[in-house]
Amino acid sequence: MEVSEMLEHLNRGEKITGGSALHQCMTRQAHVALRLTAELNSGYHTPEEIRQIFSELIGKPVDESFSMFPPFYTDCGRNITVGKHVFFNSGCRLQDQGGITIGDGCLLGHNVVLATLNHEMDPSHRADMIPAPIVIEKNVWIGANATVCPGVTIGDGAVVAAGAVVTRDVAPGSVVGGVPARLIKTIPIEKTEAD
């Protein structure tokens, strides 16, 4: 199975059976990601070198406004899309098999986890996985040590407080926090001419 076929299957949200050809393809891709993240995380790299390695990891170019402070971790890489003026602080972990889209102007704090896979609840099929995408719209700030669970969309301008566990969608302009994350307050979102 090719990576493109794997991504098509994952993006349909279909179950991955443990030990299947799809699972084996995911494992091969994980080793590619491990090699590239090891390169990214070893020694100092200029911002340009970081963008080049990250572009190779995700399989497409990132805008020159993208920036990251390594280390960074992923066990796939090929199902990540990032917009312009996106920043990842150190220690971010993206489990992107189910698909992760990060809009323009987003900030990810230290040690943010974005997880797009769940395991089957039935113990006899626990090795099976169910992918679901994470969508982070424009100008979202996710605080340090927050976790975003599979299938969640975070709306424009929202803020996720440090340490939060986001298990359901977050409305635009919302500030959420806690475990599980709940609405703390709303903030006004100004429309620009570009919107």
Short mmCIF file of N, CA and C in Angstrom, two decimals:
data_model
loop_
_atom_site.label_atom_id
_atom_site.label_comp_id
_atom_site.label_asym_id
_atom_site.label_seq_id
_atom_site.Cartn_x
_atom_site.Cartn_y
_atom_site.Cartn_z
N MET A 1 0.84 -1.18 0.00
CA MET A 1 0.00 0.00 0.00
C MET A 1 0.89 1.25 0.00
N GLU A 2 0.52 2.23 -0.83
CA GLU A 2 1.24 3.50 -0.92
C GLU A 2 0.71 4.48 0.13
N VAL A 3 1.52 5.48 0.46
CA VAL A 3 1.14 6.49 1.45
C VAL A 3 -0.12 7.22 1.00
N SER A 4 -0.25 7.51 -0.30
CA SER A 4 -1.44 8.21 -0.80
C SER A 4 -2.70 7.39 -0.54
N GLU A 5 -2.63 6.08 -0.75
CA GLU A 5 -3.79 5.21 -0.46
C GLU A 5 -4.09 5.18 1.03
N MET A 6 -3.04 5.16 1.85
CA MET A 6 -3.21 5.18 3.30
C MET A 6 -3.95 6.45 3.71
N LEU A 7 -3.52 7.60 3.18
CA LEU A 7 -4.14 8.87 3.55
C LEU A 7 -5.59 8.93 3.10
N GLU A 8 -5.89 8.40 1.92
CA GLU A 8 -7.28 8.38 1.45
C GLU A 8 -8.15 7.59 2.42
N HIS A 9 -7.67 6.43 2.84
CA HIS A 9 -8.41 5.60 3.80
C HIS A 9 -8.61 6.34 5.12
N LEU A 10 -7.54 6.90 5.64
CA LEU A 10 -7.61 7.61 6.92
C LEU A 10 -8.55 8.81 6.85
N ASN A 11 -8.50 9.55 5.73
CA ASN A 11 -9.32 10.74 5.60
C ASN A 11 -10.81 10.42 5.38
N ARG A 12 -11.11 9.18 5.07
CA ARG A 12 -12.52 8.75 5.03
C ARG A 12 -13.01 8.38 6.43
N GLY A 13 -12.11 8.35 7.41
CA GLY A 13 -12.48 8.04 8.78
C GLY A 13 -12.76 6.57 9.03
N GLU A 14 -12.25 5.72 8.15
CA GLU A 14 -12.51 4.28 8.28
C GLU A 14 -11.55 3.63 9.27
N LYS A 15 -12.04 2.62 9.94
CA LYS A 15 -11.26 1.89 10.94
C LYS A 15 -9.99 1.30 10.33
N ILE A 16 -8.93 1.30 11.12
CA ILE A 16 -7.67 0.65 10.77
C ILE A 16 -7.59 -0.62 11.60
N THR A 17 -7.58 -1.76 10.96
CA THR A 17 -7.50 -3.02 11.67
C THR A 17 -6.05 -3.31 12.01
N GLY A 18 -5.80 -3.59 13.29
CA GLY A 18 -4.45 -3.91 13.74
C GLY A 18 -3.85 -5.05 12.94
N GLY A 19 -2.62 -4.87 12.44
CA GLY A 19 -1.92 -5.90 11.68
C GLY A 19 -2.25 -5.93 10.19
N SER A 20 -3.21 -5.12 9.75
CA SER A 20 -3.62 -5.10 8.33
C SER A 20 -2.54 -4.44 7.48
N ALA A 21 -2.71 -4.51 6.15
CA ALA A 21 -1.79 -3.85 5.23
C ALA A 21 -1.76 -2.35 5.49
N LEU A 22 -2.91 -1.77 5.82
CA LEU A 22 -2.97 -0.35 6.13
C LEU A 22 -2.16 -0.04 7.40
N HIS A 23 -2.31 -0.86 8.41
CA HIS A 23 -1.56 -0.67 9.65
C HIS A 23 -0.06 -0.80 9.39
N GLN A 24 0.34 -1.74 8.56
CA GLN A 24 1.76 -1.92 8.22
C GLN A 24 2.30 -0.71 7.47
N CYS A 25 1.48 -0.13 6.58
CA CYS A 25 1.88 1.08 5.86
C CYS A 25 2.06 2.23 6.85
N MET A 26 1.13 2.35 7.81
CA MET A 26 1.25 3.38 8.84
C MET A 26 2.54 3.22 9.63
N THR A 27 2.91 1.99 9.92
CA THR A 27 4.14 1.73 10.67
C THR A 27 5.37 2.13 9.85
N ARG A 28 5.36 1.82 8.55
CA ARG A 28 6.49 2.23 7.70
C ARG A 28 6.60 3.76 7.66
N GLN A 29 5.45 4.44 7.53
CA GLN A 29 5.47 5.91 7.51
C GLN A 29 5.95 6.46 8.85
N ALA A 30 5.60 5.78 9.94
CA ALA A 30 6.05 6.22 11.27
C ALA A 30 7.57 6.22 11.34
N HIS A 31 8.21 5.24 10.71
CA HIS A 31 9.67 5.18 10.75
C HIS A 31 10.29 6.29 9.91
N VAL A 32 9.64 6.68 8.82
CA VAL A 32 10.10 7.84 8.05
C VAL A 32 10.01 9.10 8.93
N ALA A 33 8.86 9.24 9.62
CA ALA A 33 8.65 10.39 10.50
C ALA A 33 9.66 10.40 11.65
N LEU A 34 9.95 9.23 12.21
CA LEU A 34 10.93 9.14 13.29
C LEU A 34 12.31 9.59 12.83
N ARG A 35 12.68 9.21 11.60
CA ARG A 35 13.98 9.62 11.06
C ARG A 35 14.04 11.14 10.89
N LEU A 36 12.97 11.72 10.32
CA LEU A 36 12.96 13.15 10.06
C LEU A 36 12.86 13.97 11.35
N THR A 37 12.07 13.50 12.31
CA THR A 37 11.99 14.24 13.57
C THR A 37 13.30 14.12 14.35
N ALA A 38 13.98 12.99 14.25
CA ALA A 38 15.30 12.86 14.89
C ALA A 38 16.28 13.86 14.29
N GLU A 39 16.22 14.04 12.97
CA GLU A 39 17.07 15.03 12.30
C GLU A 39 16.70 16.44 12.78
N LEU A 40 15.41 16.73 12.82
CA LEU A 40 14.93 18.04 13.25
C LEU A 40 15.34 18.36 14.69
N ASN A 41 15.29 17.34 15.53
CA ASN A 41 15.50 17.54 16.97
C ASN A 41 16.96 17.42 17.41
N SER A 42 17.87 17.12 16.47
CA SER A 42 19.28 16.96 16.85
C SER A 42 20.06 18.22 16.48
N GLY A 43 20.62 18.84 17.47
CA GLY A 43 21.44 20.02 17.22
C GLY A 43 20.63 21.24 16.84
N TYR A 44 21.35 22.31 16.59
CA TYR A 44 20.72 23.58 16.20
C TYR A 44 20.44 23.59 14.70
N HIS A 45 19.27 24.12 14.33
CA HIS A 45 18.94 24.36 12.92
C HIS A 45 18.44 25.78 12.77
N THR A 46 18.79 26.42 11.68
CA THR A 46 18.27 27.75 11.39
C THR A 46 16.77 27.66 11.12
N PRO A 47 16.06 28.78 11.19
CA PRO A 47 14.63 28.75 10.85
C PRO A 47 14.38 28.19 9.45
N GLU A 48 15.25 28.51 8.50
CA GLU A 48 15.09 28.00 7.14
C GLU A 48 15.25 26.47 7.11
N GLU A 49 16.23 25.96 7.84
CA GLU A 49 16.44 24.51 7.89
C GLU A 49 15.26 23.81 8.56
N ILE A 50 14.72 24.43 9.61
CA ILE A 50 13.55 23.85 10.28
C ILE A 50 12.39 23.76 9.30
N ARG A 51 12.14 24.83 8.54
CA ARG A 51 11.04 24.80 7.56
C ARG A 51 11.28 23.74 6.49
N GLN A 52 12.55 23.58 6.06
CA GLN A 52 12.85 22.60 5.03
C GLN A 52 12.60 21.18 5.53
N ILE A 53 13.06 20.86 6.73
CA ILE A 53 12.85 19.52 7.29
C ILE A 53 11.36 19.28 7.56
N PHE A 54 10.67 20.28 8.11
CA PHE A 54 9.24 20.13 8.38
C PHE A 54 8.46 19.95 7.08
N SER A 55 8.83 20.67 6.03
CA SER A 55 8.18 20.52 4.72
C SER A 55 8.37 19.11 4.19
N GLU A 56 9.57 18.57 4.34
CA GLU A 56 9.82 17.19 3.91
C GLU A 56 8.98 16.22 4.73
N LEU A 57 8.86 16.47 6.02
CA LEU A 57 8.07 15.61 6.91
C LEU A 57 6.61 15.58 6.50
N ILE A 58 6.02 16.74 6.20
CA ILE A 58 4.59 16.78 5.87
C ILE A 58 4.32 16.56 4.38
N GLY A 59 5.37 16.55 3.57
CA GLY A 59 5.22 16.24 2.15
C GLY A 59 4.73 17.39 1.30
N LYS A 60 4.84 18.63 1.83
CA LYS A 60 4.46 19.82 1.07
C LYS A 60 5.15 21.03 1.68
N PRO A 61 5.35 22.07 0.89
CA PRO A 61 6.05 23.23 1.43
C PRO A 61 5.21 23.99 2.45
N VAL A 62 5.89 24.58 3.45
CA VAL A 62 5.22 25.47 4.39
C VAL A 62 5.64 26.90 4.05
N ASP A 63 4.80 27.84 4.40
CA ASP A 63 5.06 29.24 4.14
C ASP A 63 6.29 29.70 4.92
N GLU A 64 7.00 30.68 4.39
CA GLU A 64 8.20 31.18 5.07
C GLU A 64 7.89 31.84 6.40
N SER A 65 6.60 32.12 6.68
CA SER A 65 6.21 32.71 7.96
C SER A 65 6.01 31.65 9.05
N PHE A 66 6.04 30.37 8.69
CA PHE A 66 5.91 29.28 9.67
C PHE A 66 7.17 29.24 10.53
N SER A 67 6.99 29.04 11.85
CA SER A 67 8.16 28.87 12.70
C SER A 67 7.89 27.88 13.81
N MET A 68 8.97 27.31 14.30
CA MET A 68 8.90 26.26 15.30
C MET A 68 10.15 26.29 16.16
N PHE A 69 9.96 26.00 17.45
CA PHE A 69 11.09 25.76 18.34
C PHE A 69 11.09 24.26 18.64
N PRO A 70 12.03 23.48 18.07
CA PRO A 70 12.09 22.06 18.39
C PRO A 70 12.41 21.85 19.87
N PRO A 71 12.19 20.66 20.41
CA PRO A 71 11.84 19.46 19.65
C PRO A 71 10.37 19.42 19.25
N PHE A 72 10.12 18.64 18.21
CA PHE A 72 8.79 18.40 17.67
C PHE A 72 8.66 16.91 17.42
N TYR A 73 7.47 16.36 17.62
CA TYR A 73 7.27 14.92 17.46
C TYR A 73 6.01 14.62 16.67
N THR A 74 6.10 13.62 15.80
CA THR A 74 4.94 13.07 15.12
C THR A 74 5.27 11.63 14.73
N ASP A 75 4.23 10.82 14.63
CA ASP A 75 4.44 9.44 14.19
C ASP A 75 3.83 9.20 12.81
N CYS A 76 3.56 10.29 12.08
CA CYS A 76 3.10 10.18 10.69
C CYS A 76 3.65 11.36 9.90
N GLY A 77 3.08 12.54 10.12
CA GLY A 77 3.58 13.75 9.47
C GLY A 77 2.89 14.08 8.16
N ARG A 78 2.47 13.08 7.41
CA ARG A 78 1.97 13.32 6.06
C ARG A 78 0.53 13.82 6.01
N ASN A 79 -0.14 13.95 7.16
CA ASN A 79 -1.53 14.41 7.15
C ASN A 79 -1.68 15.70 7.96
N ILE A 80 -0.64 16.56 7.89
CA ILE A 80 -0.62 17.85 8.56
C ILE A 80 -0.65 18.95 7.49
N THR A 81 -1.52 19.93 7.69
CA THR A 81 -1.56 21.12 6.84
C THR A 81 -1.50 22.34 7.75
N VAL A 82 -0.58 23.26 7.47
CA VAL A 82 -0.46 24.47 8.29
C VAL A 82 -0.56 25.71 7.40
N GLY A 83 -1.19 26.75 7.94
CA GLY A 83 -1.34 28.00 7.23
C GLY A 83 -0.14 28.91 7.44
N LYS A 84 -0.37 30.20 7.21
CA LYS A 84 0.68 31.21 7.35
C LYS A 84 0.71 31.73 8.78
N HIS A 85 1.90 32.18 9.19
CA HIS A 85 2.11 32.79 10.51
C HIS A 85 1.71 31.84 11.64
N VAL A 86 2.03 30.57 11.48
CA VAL A 86 1.78 29.54 12.50
C VAL A 86 3.06 29.33 13.29
N PHE A 87 2.93 29.17 14.61
CA PHE A 87 4.08 28.95 15.47
C PHE A 87 3.83 27.75 16.38
N PHE A 88 4.80 26.83 16.42
CA PHE A 88 4.80 25.70 17.34
C PHE A 88 5.91 25.94 18.37
N ASN A 89 5.56 25.99 19.65
CA ASN A 89 6.59 26.07 20.67
C ASN A 89 7.16 24.68 20.92
N SER A 90 8.18 24.57 21.75
CA SER A 90 8.90 23.31 21.88
C SER A 90 8.05 22.22 22.53
N GLY A 91 8.28 21.00 22.06
CA GLY A 91 7.67 19.83 22.65
C GLY A 91 6.31 19.45 22.08
N CYS A 92 5.85 20.11 21.03
CA CYS A 92 4.53 19.76 20.47
C CYS A 92 4.56 18.34 19.88
N ARG A 93 3.42 17.65 20.06
CA ARG A 93 3.28 16.27 19.57
C ARG A 93 2.00 16.18 18.75
N LEU A 94 2.14 15.89 17.45
CA LEU A 94 0.99 15.80 16.56
C LEU A 94 0.85 14.37 16.06
N GLN A 95 -0.23 13.73 16.47
CA GLN A 95 -0.58 12.39 15.98
C GLN A 95 -1.59 12.64 14.87
N ASP A 96 -1.10 12.73 13.65
CA ASP A 96 -1.89 13.30 12.56
C ASP A 96 -2.50 12.31 11.60
N GLN A 97 -2.50 11.03 11.90
CA GLN A 97 -3.04 10.07 10.94
C GLN A 97 -4.45 10.44 10.49
N GLY A 98 -5.29 10.92 11.39
CA GLY A 98 -6.66 11.29 11.04
C GLY A 98 -6.79 12.63 10.35
N GLY A 99 -5.70 13.39 10.28
CA GLY A 99 -5.70 14.68 9.61
C GLY A 99 -5.71 15.83 10.60
N ILE A 100 -4.76 16.75 10.45
CA ILE A 100 -4.69 17.95 11.27
C ILE A 100 -4.54 19.14 10.34
N THR A 101 -5.47 20.09 10.45
CA THR A 101 -5.43 21.33 9.68
C THR A 101 -5.31 22.48 10.67
N ILE A 102 -4.28 23.31 10.49
CA ILE A 102 -4.03 24.44 11.38
C ILE A 102 -4.06 25.70 10.54
N GLY A 103 -5.00 26.60 10.85
CA GLY A 103 -5.21 27.81 10.06
C GLY A 103 -4.18 28.89 10.33
N ASP A 104 -4.27 29.94 9.53
CA ASP A 104 -3.36 31.09 9.64
C ASP A 104 -3.39 31.68 11.05
N GLY A 105 -2.22 32.11 11.49
CA GLY A 105 -2.11 32.87 12.73
C GLY A 105 -2.24 32.07 14.01
N CYS A 106 -2.13 30.75 13.94
CA CYS A 106 -2.31 29.92 15.14
C CYS A 106 -1.00 29.78 15.92
N LEU A 107 -1.15 29.69 17.24
CA LEU A 107 -0.02 29.53 18.14
C LEU A 107 -0.24 28.29 18.99
N LEU A 108 0.72 27.38 18.99
CA LEU A 108 0.68 26.19 19.83
C LEU A 108 1.75 26.32 20.90
N GLY A 109 1.34 26.26 22.17
CA GLY A 109 2.26 26.40 23.29
C GLY A 109 3.11 25.17 23.51
N HIS A 110 3.98 25.24 24.53
CA HIS A 110 4.84 24.11 24.88
C HIS A 110 4.02 22.84 25.09
N ASN A 111 4.49 21.74 24.54
CA ASN A 111 3.97 20.40 24.83
C ASN A 111 2.51 20.19 24.47
N VAL A 112 1.99 20.93 23.49
CA VAL A 112 0.62 20.70 23.03
C VAL A 112 0.56 19.35 22.34
N VAL A 113 -0.53 18.61 22.60
CA VAL A 113 -0.77 17.31 21.97
C VAL A 113 -2.03 17.41 21.13
N LEU A 114 -1.93 17.07 19.84
CA LEU A 114 -3.08 16.96 18.95
C LEU A 114 -3.16 15.50 18.52
N ALA A 115 -4.20 14.80 18.96
CA ALA A 115 -4.31 13.35 18.74
C ALA A 115 -5.53 13.04 17.89
N THR A 116 -5.33 12.35 16.77
CA THR A 116 -6.43 12.08 15.83
C THR A 116 -6.81 10.61 15.74
N LEU A 117 -6.31 9.79 16.64
CA LEU A 117 -6.66 8.36 16.63
C LEU A 117 -7.24 7.94 17.98
N ASN A 118 -8.27 7.13 17.92
CA ASN A 118 -8.79 6.43 19.10
C ASN A 118 -8.64 4.94 18.87
N HIS A 119 -8.42 4.18 19.92
CA HIS A 119 -8.42 2.72 19.82
C HIS A 119 -9.83 2.20 20.04
N GLU A 120 -10.09 1.05 19.49
CA GLU A 120 -11.39 0.39 19.65
C GLU A 120 -11.64 0.11 21.14
N MET A 121 -12.86 0.34 21.60
CA MET A 121 -13.20 0.11 23.01
C MET A 121 -13.27 -1.37 23.36
N ASP A 122 -13.69 -2.20 22.42
CA ASP A 122 -13.78 -3.64 22.66
C ASP A 122 -12.38 -4.20 22.88
N PRO A 123 -12.09 -4.75 24.08
CA PRO A 123 -10.73 -5.23 24.37
C PRO A 123 -10.21 -6.27 23.38
N SER A 124 -11.10 -7.05 22.79
CA SER A 124 -10.64 -8.07 21.84
C SER A 124 -10.22 -7.45 20.50
N HIS A 125 -10.52 -6.18 20.30
CA HIS A 125 -10.13 -5.47 19.07
C HIS A 125 -9.38 -4.17 19.40
N ARG A 126 -8.74 -4.12 20.55
CA ARG A 126 -8.09 -2.90 21.03
C ARG A 126 -7.01 -2.39 20.08
N ALA A 127 -6.39 -3.25 19.29
CA ALA A 127 -5.36 -2.80 18.35
C ALA A 127 -5.94 -2.05 17.15
N ASP A 128 -7.26 -2.15 16.95
CA ASP A 128 -7.90 -1.42 15.85
C ASP A 128 -8.00 0.06 16.24
N MET A 129 -7.90 0.92 15.23
CA MET A 129 -7.91 2.37 15.48
C MET A 129 -8.95 3.06 14.61
N ILE A 130 -9.51 4.16 15.13
CA ILE A 130 -10.50 4.95 14.41
C ILE A 130 -9.96 6.37 14.28
N PRO A 131 -9.72 6.83 13.03
CA PRO A 131 -9.20 8.19 12.83
C PRO A 131 -10.32 9.22 12.79
N ALA A 132 -10.04 10.43 13.26
CA ALA A 132 -10.97 11.55 13.16
C ALA A 132 -10.14 12.83 13.12
N PRO A 133 -10.44 13.74 12.21
CA PRO A 133 -9.60 14.92 12.01
C PRO A 133 -9.73 15.96 13.11
N ILE A 134 -8.69 16.75 13.26
CA ILE A 134 -8.69 17.95 14.10
C ILE A 134 -8.55 19.14 13.16
N VAL A 135 -9.44 20.12 13.33
CA VAL A 135 -9.38 21.35 12.54
C VAL A 135 -9.23 22.51 13.51
N ILE A 136 -8.16 23.27 13.34
CA ILE A 136 -7.92 24.46 14.14
C ILE A 136 -8.02 25.64 13.17
N GLU A 137 -9.05 26.45 13.36
CA GLU A 137 -9.29 27.55 12.43
C GLU A 137 -8.30 28.69 12.69
N LYS A 138 -8.54 29.87 12.15
CA LYS A 138 -7.58 30.97 12.19
C LYS A 138 -7.43 31.59 13.58
N ASN A 139 -6.19 32.06 13.85
CA ASN A 139 -5.87 32.87 15.03
C ASN A 139 -6.24 32.21 16.35
N VAL A 140 -6.07 30.91 16.44
CA VAL A 140 -6.33 30.16 17.66
C VAL A 140 -5.03 30.09 18.47
N TRP A 141 -5.17 30.21 19.79
CA TRP A 141 -4.03 30.07 20.70
C TRP A 141 -4.32 28.87 21.59
N ILE A 142 -3.44 27.87 21.54
CA ILE A 142 -3.56 26.69 22.39
C ILE A 142 -2.42 26.74 23.40
N GLY A 143 -2.79 26.81 24.68
CA GLY A 143 -1.82 26.98 25.75
C GLY A 143 -1.00 25.73 26.03
N ALA A 144 0.06 25.90 26.79
CA ALA A 144 0.99 24.83 27.11
C ALA A 144 0.30 23.64 27.73
N ASN A 145 0.75 22.45 27.35
CA ASN A 145 0.30 21.18 27.92
C ASN A 145 -1.18 20.87 27.67
N ALA A 146 -1.80 21.54 26.71
CA ALA A 146 -3.19 21.22 26.35
C ALA A 146 -3.20 20.02 25.42
N THR A 147 -4.30 19.26 25.46
CA THR A 147 -4.51 18.12 24.58
C THR A 147 -5.82 18.32 23.84
N VAL A 148 -5.78 18.13 22.52
CA VAL A 148 -6.98 18.20 21.69
C VAL A 148 -7.24 16.79 21.16
N CYS A 149 -8.46 16.29 21.40
CA CYS A 149 -8.82 14.91 21.08
C CYS A 149 -9.35 14.77 19.65
N PRO A 150 -9.44 13.53 19.15
CA PRO A 150 -9.88 13.29 17.78
C PRO A 150 -11.26 13.88 17.48
N GLY A 151 -11.38 14.42 16.26
CA GLY A 151 -12.67 14.89 15.78
C GLY A 151 -13.05 16.29 16.20
N VAL A 152 -12.17 17.02 16.87
CA VAL A 152 -12.49 18.34 17.42
C VAL A 152 -12.16 19.44 16.40
N THR A 153 -13.05 20.43 16.31
CA THR A 153 -12.81 21.66 15.56
C THR A 153 -12.76 22.80 16.57
N ILE A 154 -11.73 23.64 16.45
CA ILE A 154 -11.58 24.82 17.31
C ILE A 154 -11.77 26.04 16.42
N GLY A 155 -12.79 26.84 16.73
CA GLY A 155 -13.18 27.96 15.88
C GLY A 155 -12.24 29.15 15.92
N ASP A 156 -12.40 30.02 14.92
CA ASP A 156 -11.59 31.22 14.77
C ASP A 156 -11.45 31.99 16.07
N GLY A 157 -10.22 32.39 16.38
CA GLY A 157 -9.96 33.28 17.50
C GLY A 157 -10.11 32.68 18.88
N ALA A 158 -10.37 31.39 18.97
CA ALA A 158 -10.56 30.75 20.28
C ALA A 158 -9.23 30.62 21.01
N VAL A 159 -9.35 30.45 22.34
CA VAL A 159 -8.19 30.22 23.20
C VAL A 159 -8.45 28.97 24.02
N VAL A 160 -7.46 28.08 24.04
CA VAL A 160 -7.52 26.87 24.87
C VAL A 160 -6.51 27.08 26.00
N ALA A 161 -6.99 27.08 27.23
CA ALA A 161 -6.13 27.35 28.38
C ALA A 161 -5.10 26.25 28.58
N ALA A 162 -4.01 26.61 29.21
CA ALA A 162 -2.95 25.65 29.51
C ALA A 162 -3.51 24.47 30.29
N GLY A 163 -3.09 23.26 29.90
CA GLY A 163 -3.49 22.05 30.60
C GLY A 163 -4.87 21.53 30.28
N ALA A 164 -5.61 22.19 29.40
CA ALA A 164 -6.97 21.76 29.07
C ALA A 164 -6.94 20.47 28.26
N VAL A 165 -8.03 19.70 28.36
CA VAL A 165 -8.24 18.54 27.51
C VAL A 165 -9.53 18.80 26.73
N VAL A 166 -9.38 19.04 25.43
CA VAL A 166 -10.51 19.45 24.58
C VAL A 166 -11.11 18.20 23.94
N THR A 167 -12.34 17.88 24.34
CA THR A 167 -13.00 16.65 23.88
C THR A 167 -14.15 16.93 22.92
N ARG A 168 -14.52 18.22 22.76
CA ARG A 168 -15.61 18.56 21.83
C ARG A 168 -15.30 19.90 21.19
N ASP A 169 -16.06 20.23 20.15
CA ASP A 169 -15.81 21.45 19.38
C ASP A 169 -15.83 22.69 20.26
N VAL A 170 -15.01 23.68 19.86
CA VAL A 170 -14.92 24.96 20.56
C VAL A 170 -15.41 26.04 19.59
N ALA A 171 -16.40 26.82 20.03
CA ALA A 171 -16.98 27.86 19.18
C ALA A 171 -15.98 28.99 18.95
N PRO A 172 -16.09 29.69 17.82
CA PRO A 172 -15.22 30.85 17.58
C PRO A 172 -15.32 31.85 18.74
N GLY A 173 -14.18 32.43 19.07
CA GLY A 173 -14.14 33.46 20.10
C GLY A 173 -14.34 32.95 21.51
N SER A 174 -14.25 31.67 21.72
CA SER A 174 -14.43 31.09 23.06
C SER A 174 -13.09 30.89 23.75
N VAL A 175 -13.10 31.02 25.07
CA VAL A 175 -11.95 30.65 25.89
C VAL A 175 -12.40 29.44 26.69
N VAL A 176 -11.68 28.32 26.53
CA VAL A 176 -12.05 27.09 27.24
C VAL A 176 -10.88 26.62 28.09
N GLY A 177 -11.20 25.91 29.17
CA GLY A 177 -10.16 25.37 30.03
C GLY A 177 -10.71 24.26 30.89
N GLY A 178 -9.82 23.48 31.47
CA GLY A 178 -10.20 22.42 32.38
C GLY A 178 -10.15 21.05 31.73
N VAL A 179 -10.54 20.04 32.54
CA VAL A 179 -10.52 18.64 32.10
C VAL A 179 -11.86 18.02 32.47
N PRO A 180 -12.75 17.77 31.52
CA PRO A 180 -12.65 18.18 30.12
C PRO A 180 -12.87 19.69 30.00
N ALA A 181 -12.40 20.25 28.88
CA ALA A 181 -12.47 21.71 28.68
C ALA A 181 -13.93 22.17 28.62
N ARG A 182 -14.19 23.28 29.31
CA ARG A 182 -15.51 23.91 29.34
C ARG A 182 -15.33 25.41 29.05
N LEU A 183 -16.43 26.03 28.62
CA LEU A 183 -16.41 27.45 28.31
C LEU A 183 -16.11 28.26 29.57
N ILE A 184 -15.12 29.15 29.47
CA ILE A 184 -14.79 30.08 30.55
C ILE A 184 -15.40 31.44 30.25
N LYS A 185 -15.20 31.91 29.02
CA LYS A 185 -15.78 33.18 28.59
C LYS A 185 -15.69 33.27 27.08
N THR A 186 -16.29 34.32 26.54
CA THR A 186 -16.15 34.59 25.10
C THR A 186 -15.43 35.92 24.94
N ILE A 187 -14.74 36.04 23.81
CA ILE A 187 -14.01 37.26 23.51
C ILE A 187 -14.48 37.78 22.16
N PRO A 188 -14.51 39.10 21.99
CA PRO A 188 -14.96 39.63 20.70
C PRO A 188 -13.93 39.33 19.61
N ILE A 189 -14.43 39.04 18.43
CA ILE A 189 -13.57 38.80 17.28
C ILE A 189 -13.84 39.91 16.28
N GLU A 190 -12.80 40.69 15.99
CA GLU A 190 -12.95 41.76 15.03
C GLU A 190 -12.79 41.21 13.62
N LYS A 191 -13.70 41.60 12.75
CA LYS A 191 -13.59 41.22 11.35
C LYS A 191 -12.64 42.17 10.65
N THR A 192 -11.79 41.61 9.77
CA THR A 192 -10.89 42.43 8.98
C THR A 192 -11.38 42.42 7.55
N GLU A 193 -10.81 43.28 6.73
CA GLU A 193 -11.20 43.34 5.31
C GLU A 193 -10.90 42.01 4.62
N ALA A 194 -9.85 41.30 5.07
CA ALA A 194 -9.50 40.01 4.47
C ALA A 194 -10.53 38.95 4.77
N ASP A 195 -11.31 39.11 5.88
CA ASP A 195 -12.33 38.12 6.23
C ASP A 195 -13.52 38.30 5.33
#
